[in-house]
Coordinates of C-alpha atoms and ligand atoms in Angstrom, one line a residue:
X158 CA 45.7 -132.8 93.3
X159 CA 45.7 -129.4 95.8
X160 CA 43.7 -130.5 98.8
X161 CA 40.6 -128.5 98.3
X162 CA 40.9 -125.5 100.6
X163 CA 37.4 -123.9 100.6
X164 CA 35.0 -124.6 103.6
X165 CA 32.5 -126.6 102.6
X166 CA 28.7 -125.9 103.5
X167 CA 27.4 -127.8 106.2
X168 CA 23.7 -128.8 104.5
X169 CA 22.9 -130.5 107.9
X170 CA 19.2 -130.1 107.8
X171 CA 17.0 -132.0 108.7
X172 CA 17.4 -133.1 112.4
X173 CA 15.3 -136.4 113.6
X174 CA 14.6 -137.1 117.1
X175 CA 13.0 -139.8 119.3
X176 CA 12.2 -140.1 123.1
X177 CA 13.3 -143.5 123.5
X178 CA 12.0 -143.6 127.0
X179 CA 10.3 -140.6 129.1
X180 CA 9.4 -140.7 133.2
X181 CA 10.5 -141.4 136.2
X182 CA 11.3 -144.8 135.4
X183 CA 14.0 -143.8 132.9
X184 CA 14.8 -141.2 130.5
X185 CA 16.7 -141.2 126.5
X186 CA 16.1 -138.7 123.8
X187 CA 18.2 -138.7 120.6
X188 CA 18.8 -135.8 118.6
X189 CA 20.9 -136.1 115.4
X190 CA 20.9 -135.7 111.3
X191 CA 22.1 -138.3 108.6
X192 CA 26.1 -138.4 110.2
X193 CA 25.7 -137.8 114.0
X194 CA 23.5 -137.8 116.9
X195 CA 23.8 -136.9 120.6
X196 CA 21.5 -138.7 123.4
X197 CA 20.7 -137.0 126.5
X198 CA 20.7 -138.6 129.4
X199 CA 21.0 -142.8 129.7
X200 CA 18.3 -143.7 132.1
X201 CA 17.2 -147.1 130.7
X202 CA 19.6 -150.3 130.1
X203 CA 21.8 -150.3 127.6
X204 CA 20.2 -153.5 126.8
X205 CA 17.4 -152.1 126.3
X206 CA 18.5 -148.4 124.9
X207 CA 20.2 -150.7 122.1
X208 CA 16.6 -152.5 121.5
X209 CA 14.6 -149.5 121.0
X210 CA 17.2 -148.0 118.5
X211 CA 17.5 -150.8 116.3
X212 CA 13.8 -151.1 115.8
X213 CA 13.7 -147.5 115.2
X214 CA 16.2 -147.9 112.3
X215 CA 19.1 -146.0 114.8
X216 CA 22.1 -146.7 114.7
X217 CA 24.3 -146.3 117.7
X218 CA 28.1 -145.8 115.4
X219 CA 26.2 -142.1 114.6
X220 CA 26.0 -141.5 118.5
X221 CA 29.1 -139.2 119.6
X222 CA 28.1 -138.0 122.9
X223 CA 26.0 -138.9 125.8
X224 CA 24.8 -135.3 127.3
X225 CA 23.6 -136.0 131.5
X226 CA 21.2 -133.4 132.6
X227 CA 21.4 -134.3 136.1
X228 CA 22.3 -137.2 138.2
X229 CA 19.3 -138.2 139.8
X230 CA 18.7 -142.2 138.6
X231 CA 16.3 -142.1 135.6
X232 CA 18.8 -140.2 133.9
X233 CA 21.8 -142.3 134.2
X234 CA 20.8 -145.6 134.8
X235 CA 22.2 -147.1 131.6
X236 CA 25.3 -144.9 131.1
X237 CA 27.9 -146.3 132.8
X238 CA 27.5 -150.0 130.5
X239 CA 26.4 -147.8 127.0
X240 CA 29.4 -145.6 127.5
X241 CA 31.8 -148.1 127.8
X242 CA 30.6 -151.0 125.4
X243 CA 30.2 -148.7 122.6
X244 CA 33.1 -145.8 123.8
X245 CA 31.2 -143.0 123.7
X246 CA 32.4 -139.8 125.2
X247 CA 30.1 -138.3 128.4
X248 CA 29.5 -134.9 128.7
X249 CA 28.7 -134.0 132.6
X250 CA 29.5 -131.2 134.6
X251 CA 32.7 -132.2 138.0
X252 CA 29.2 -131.9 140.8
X253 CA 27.0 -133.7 138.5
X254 CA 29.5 -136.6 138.2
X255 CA 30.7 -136.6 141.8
X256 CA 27.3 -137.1 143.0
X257 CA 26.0 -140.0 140.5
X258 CA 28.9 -142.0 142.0
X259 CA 29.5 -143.4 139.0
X260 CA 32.7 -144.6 137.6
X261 CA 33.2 -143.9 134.3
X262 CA 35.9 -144.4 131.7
X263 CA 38.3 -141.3 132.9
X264 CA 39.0 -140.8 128.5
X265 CA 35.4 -140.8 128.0
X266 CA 34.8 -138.1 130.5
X267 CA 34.3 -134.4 129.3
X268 CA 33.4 -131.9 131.4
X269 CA 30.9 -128.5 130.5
X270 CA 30.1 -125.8 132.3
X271 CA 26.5 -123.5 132.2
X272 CA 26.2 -121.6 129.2
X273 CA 29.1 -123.9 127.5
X274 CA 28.0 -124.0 123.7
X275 CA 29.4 -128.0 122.8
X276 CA 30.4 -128.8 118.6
X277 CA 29.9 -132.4 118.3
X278 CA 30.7 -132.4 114.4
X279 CA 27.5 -130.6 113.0
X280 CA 25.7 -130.3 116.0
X281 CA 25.9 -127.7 118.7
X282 CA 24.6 -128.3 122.1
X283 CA 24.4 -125.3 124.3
X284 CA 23.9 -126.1 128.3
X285 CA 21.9 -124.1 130.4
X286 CA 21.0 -124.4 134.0
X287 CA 17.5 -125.3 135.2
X288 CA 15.8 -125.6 138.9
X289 CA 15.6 -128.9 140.0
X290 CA 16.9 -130.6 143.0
X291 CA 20.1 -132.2 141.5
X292 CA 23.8 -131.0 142.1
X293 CA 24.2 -128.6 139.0
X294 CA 21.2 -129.4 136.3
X295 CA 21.1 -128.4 133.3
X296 CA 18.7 -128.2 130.1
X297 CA 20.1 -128.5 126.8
X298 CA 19.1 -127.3 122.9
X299 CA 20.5 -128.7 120.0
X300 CA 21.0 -127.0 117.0
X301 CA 22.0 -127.5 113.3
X302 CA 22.4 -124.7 111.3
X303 CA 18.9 -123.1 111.8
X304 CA 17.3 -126.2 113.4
X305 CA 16.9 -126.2 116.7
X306 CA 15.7 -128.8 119.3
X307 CA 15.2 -128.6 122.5
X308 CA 15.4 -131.0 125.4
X309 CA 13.4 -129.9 128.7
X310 CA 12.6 -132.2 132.0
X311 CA 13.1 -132.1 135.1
X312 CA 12.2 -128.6 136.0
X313 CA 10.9 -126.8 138.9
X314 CA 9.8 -124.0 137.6
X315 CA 9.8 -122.3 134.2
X316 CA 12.7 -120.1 134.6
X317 CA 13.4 -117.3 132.5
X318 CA 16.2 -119.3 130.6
X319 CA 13.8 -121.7 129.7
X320 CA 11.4 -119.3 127.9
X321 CA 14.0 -117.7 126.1
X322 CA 15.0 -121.4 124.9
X323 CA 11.9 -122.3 124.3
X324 CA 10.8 -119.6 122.0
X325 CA 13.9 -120.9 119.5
X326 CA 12.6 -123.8 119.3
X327 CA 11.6 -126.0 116.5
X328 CA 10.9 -129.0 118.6
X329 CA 10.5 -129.5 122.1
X330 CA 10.5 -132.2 124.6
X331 CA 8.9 -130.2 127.4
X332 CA 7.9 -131.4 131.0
X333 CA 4.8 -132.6 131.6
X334 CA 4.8 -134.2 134.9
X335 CA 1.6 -134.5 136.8
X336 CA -1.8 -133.1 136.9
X337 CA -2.4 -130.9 139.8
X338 CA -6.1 -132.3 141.3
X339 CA -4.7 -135.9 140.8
X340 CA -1.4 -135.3 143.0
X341 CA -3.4 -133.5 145.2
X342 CA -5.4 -136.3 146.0
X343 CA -3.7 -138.9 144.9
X344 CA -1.7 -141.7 147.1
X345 CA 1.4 -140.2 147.8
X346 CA 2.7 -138.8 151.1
X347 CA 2.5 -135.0 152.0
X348 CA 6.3 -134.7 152.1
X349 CA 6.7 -136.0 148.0
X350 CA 4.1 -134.1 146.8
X351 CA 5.8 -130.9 147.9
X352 CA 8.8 -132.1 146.5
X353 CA 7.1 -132.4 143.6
X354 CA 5.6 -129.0 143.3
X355 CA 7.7 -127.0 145.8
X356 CA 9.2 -125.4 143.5
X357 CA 12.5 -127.9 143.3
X358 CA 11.1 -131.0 141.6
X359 CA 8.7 -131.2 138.9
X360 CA 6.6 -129.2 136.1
X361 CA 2.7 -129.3 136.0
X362 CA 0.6 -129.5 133.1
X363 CA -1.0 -126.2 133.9
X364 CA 2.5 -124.5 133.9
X365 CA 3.5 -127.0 130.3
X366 CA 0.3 -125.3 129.0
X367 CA 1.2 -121.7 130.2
X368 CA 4.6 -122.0 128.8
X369 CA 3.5 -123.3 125.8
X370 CA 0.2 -120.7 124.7
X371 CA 2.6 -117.7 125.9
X372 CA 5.6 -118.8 124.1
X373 CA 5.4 -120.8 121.0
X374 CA 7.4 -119.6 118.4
X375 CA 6.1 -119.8 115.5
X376 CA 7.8 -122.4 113.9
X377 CA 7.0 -125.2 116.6
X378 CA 6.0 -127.9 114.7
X379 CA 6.3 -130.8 117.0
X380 CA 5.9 -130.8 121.1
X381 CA 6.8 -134.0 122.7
X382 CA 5.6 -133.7 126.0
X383 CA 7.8 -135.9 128.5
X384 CA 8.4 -137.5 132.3
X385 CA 5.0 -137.8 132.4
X386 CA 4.3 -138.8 136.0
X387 CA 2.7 -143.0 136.5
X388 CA 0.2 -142.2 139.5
X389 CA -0.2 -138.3 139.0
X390 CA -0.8 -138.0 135.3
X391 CA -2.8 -139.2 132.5
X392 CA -1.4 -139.6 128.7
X393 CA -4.8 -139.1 127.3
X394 CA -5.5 -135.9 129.9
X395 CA -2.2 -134.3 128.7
X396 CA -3.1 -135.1 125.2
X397 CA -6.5 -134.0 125.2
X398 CA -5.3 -130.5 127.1
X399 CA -2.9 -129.4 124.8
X400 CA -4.1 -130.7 121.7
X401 CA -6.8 -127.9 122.6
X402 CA -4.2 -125.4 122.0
X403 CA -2.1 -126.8 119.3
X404 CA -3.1 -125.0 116.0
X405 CA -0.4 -126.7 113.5
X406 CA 1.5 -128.0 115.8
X407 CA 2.0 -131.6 116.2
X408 CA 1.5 -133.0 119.7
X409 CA 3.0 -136.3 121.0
X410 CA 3.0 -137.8 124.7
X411 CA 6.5 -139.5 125.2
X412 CA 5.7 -142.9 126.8
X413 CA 6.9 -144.5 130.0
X414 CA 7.5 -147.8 128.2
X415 CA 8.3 -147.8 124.7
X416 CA 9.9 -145.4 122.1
X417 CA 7.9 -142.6 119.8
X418 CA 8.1 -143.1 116.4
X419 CA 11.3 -140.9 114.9
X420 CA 10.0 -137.8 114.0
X421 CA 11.7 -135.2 111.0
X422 CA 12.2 -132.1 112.2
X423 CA 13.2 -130.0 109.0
X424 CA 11.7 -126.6 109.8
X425 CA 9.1 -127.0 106.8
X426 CA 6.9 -130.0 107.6
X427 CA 4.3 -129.3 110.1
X428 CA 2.6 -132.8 109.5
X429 CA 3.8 -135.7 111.4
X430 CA 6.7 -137.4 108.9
X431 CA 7.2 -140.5 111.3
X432 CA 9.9 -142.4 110.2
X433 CA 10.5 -146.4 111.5
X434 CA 13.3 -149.1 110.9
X435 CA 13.9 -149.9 107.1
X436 CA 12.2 -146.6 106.0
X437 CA 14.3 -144.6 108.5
X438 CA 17.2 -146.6 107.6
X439 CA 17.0 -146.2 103.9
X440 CA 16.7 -142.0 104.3
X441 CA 19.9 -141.7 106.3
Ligands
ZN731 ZN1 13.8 -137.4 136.0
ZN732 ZN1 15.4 -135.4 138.4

């Protein structure tokens, strides 16, 4: 029989994404359709990354990269034990490496650089810098064929690369980080809250919001806010302020302690479609 030369169409939609832990206490977010999935960053145990993903219905054979933003601790926590117990390749950038100190796998290591467009089998990840003080970090969006996701944290500022991403998007998981009156009086020293706000470190809610009324495409349909700070921030504040703004589009607060549910982003379905263990597992 003659091999059958015709490219065959990629029907890769839909995409389904988590936050299997968001804040400074550790970050994971998975991104993939029924044959692959990416995670950026590893910043809880494998232990525990492995926990969450089971009871979400995930498995971890579909996970073919592990994409690090940047290497400050809640982001790579867990990678260097994930990565090797399951062998799955790392995509950093040389500074980003060199200063998490980490020793990985040299065959699992794969290098990117900003503006680097990455093909893990159906999904392309395309890497673009963000402020934030960290060697070389980057943001990243995932697509499959028209379905686009985007990962944001970590940010100082919202940078004119991160509109233009944003405004692609289908889904986002978008900075959050603290609300400005309660950092402002709030327990910390002087020092960290301007490291915090200065510009370098972390994104209000205020400039979230601003980002959010002034560029929502219209085919957002679900915004995950994320790294939502412990003492400077309040989940039900965040969701309150945004659900405010939200017409049809369907707010979540990532949590500091537990997965979200796995949401279906397809580019139709507006509604929440949360999909859990068997039910998940049965669909893909
Ligand atoms: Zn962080
Ligand atoms: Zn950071």
């Amino acid at each position: 029989m003659l091999p059958n030369l015709l490219p065959v169409p990629m029907d890769c939609n839909p995409l389904y994404i988590t936050s299997l832990n968001s804040g400074s206490n550790g970050n994971c977010y998975y991104v993939g359709n029924s044959e692959e999935a990416i995670l950026v960053d590893a910043g809880i145990s494998c232990k525990e990354t492995e926990k969450r993903m089971l009871r979400l219905g995930l498995s971890m054979r579909k996970v073919k990269a592990i994409f690090i933003s940047h290497e400050h601790g809640d982001h790579i926590r867990g990678l260097a034990v994930l990565s090797k117990k399951f062998q799955i390749p790392v995509y950093i950038t040389p500074r980003t490496l060199n200063n998490s100190k980490l020793s990985l796998s040299e065959d699992l290591i794969n290098t990117f650089t900003s503006h680097q467009i990455v093909q893990i089998g159906s999904l392309m990840i395309s890497c673009f810098p963000k402020i934030h003080d960290a060697a070389e970090p980057h943001s990243f969006m995932v697509s499959c064929g028209d379905i686009k996701i985007g990962i944001f944290t970590d940010l100082g500022i919202v940078c004119e690369q991160l509109r233009l991403h944003f405004q692609q998007c289908h889904a986002a998981f978008l900075e959050a980080n603290y609300d400005e009156d309660l950092l402002q009086n709030g327990r910390y020293p002087y020092y960290l809250k301007q490291r915090i706000r200065g510009g370098s470190g972390h994104l209000s809610n205020k400039q979230a919001l601003e980002l959010f009324t002034n560029c929502r495409p219209e085919k957002l349909s679900h915004l995950l806010l994320s790294h939502l700070s412990k003492d400077n921030n309040n989940p039900q504040l965040v969701e309150e302020l945004f659900n405010t703004h939200a017409n049809d589009t369907t707010i979540v607060v990532a949590s500091r302690d537990m997965e979200t549910p796995v949401f279906m982003i397809d580019g139709v379905t507006r509604k929440p479609v949360t999909l859990q263990g068997d039910l998940f597992s049965s669909l893909v």
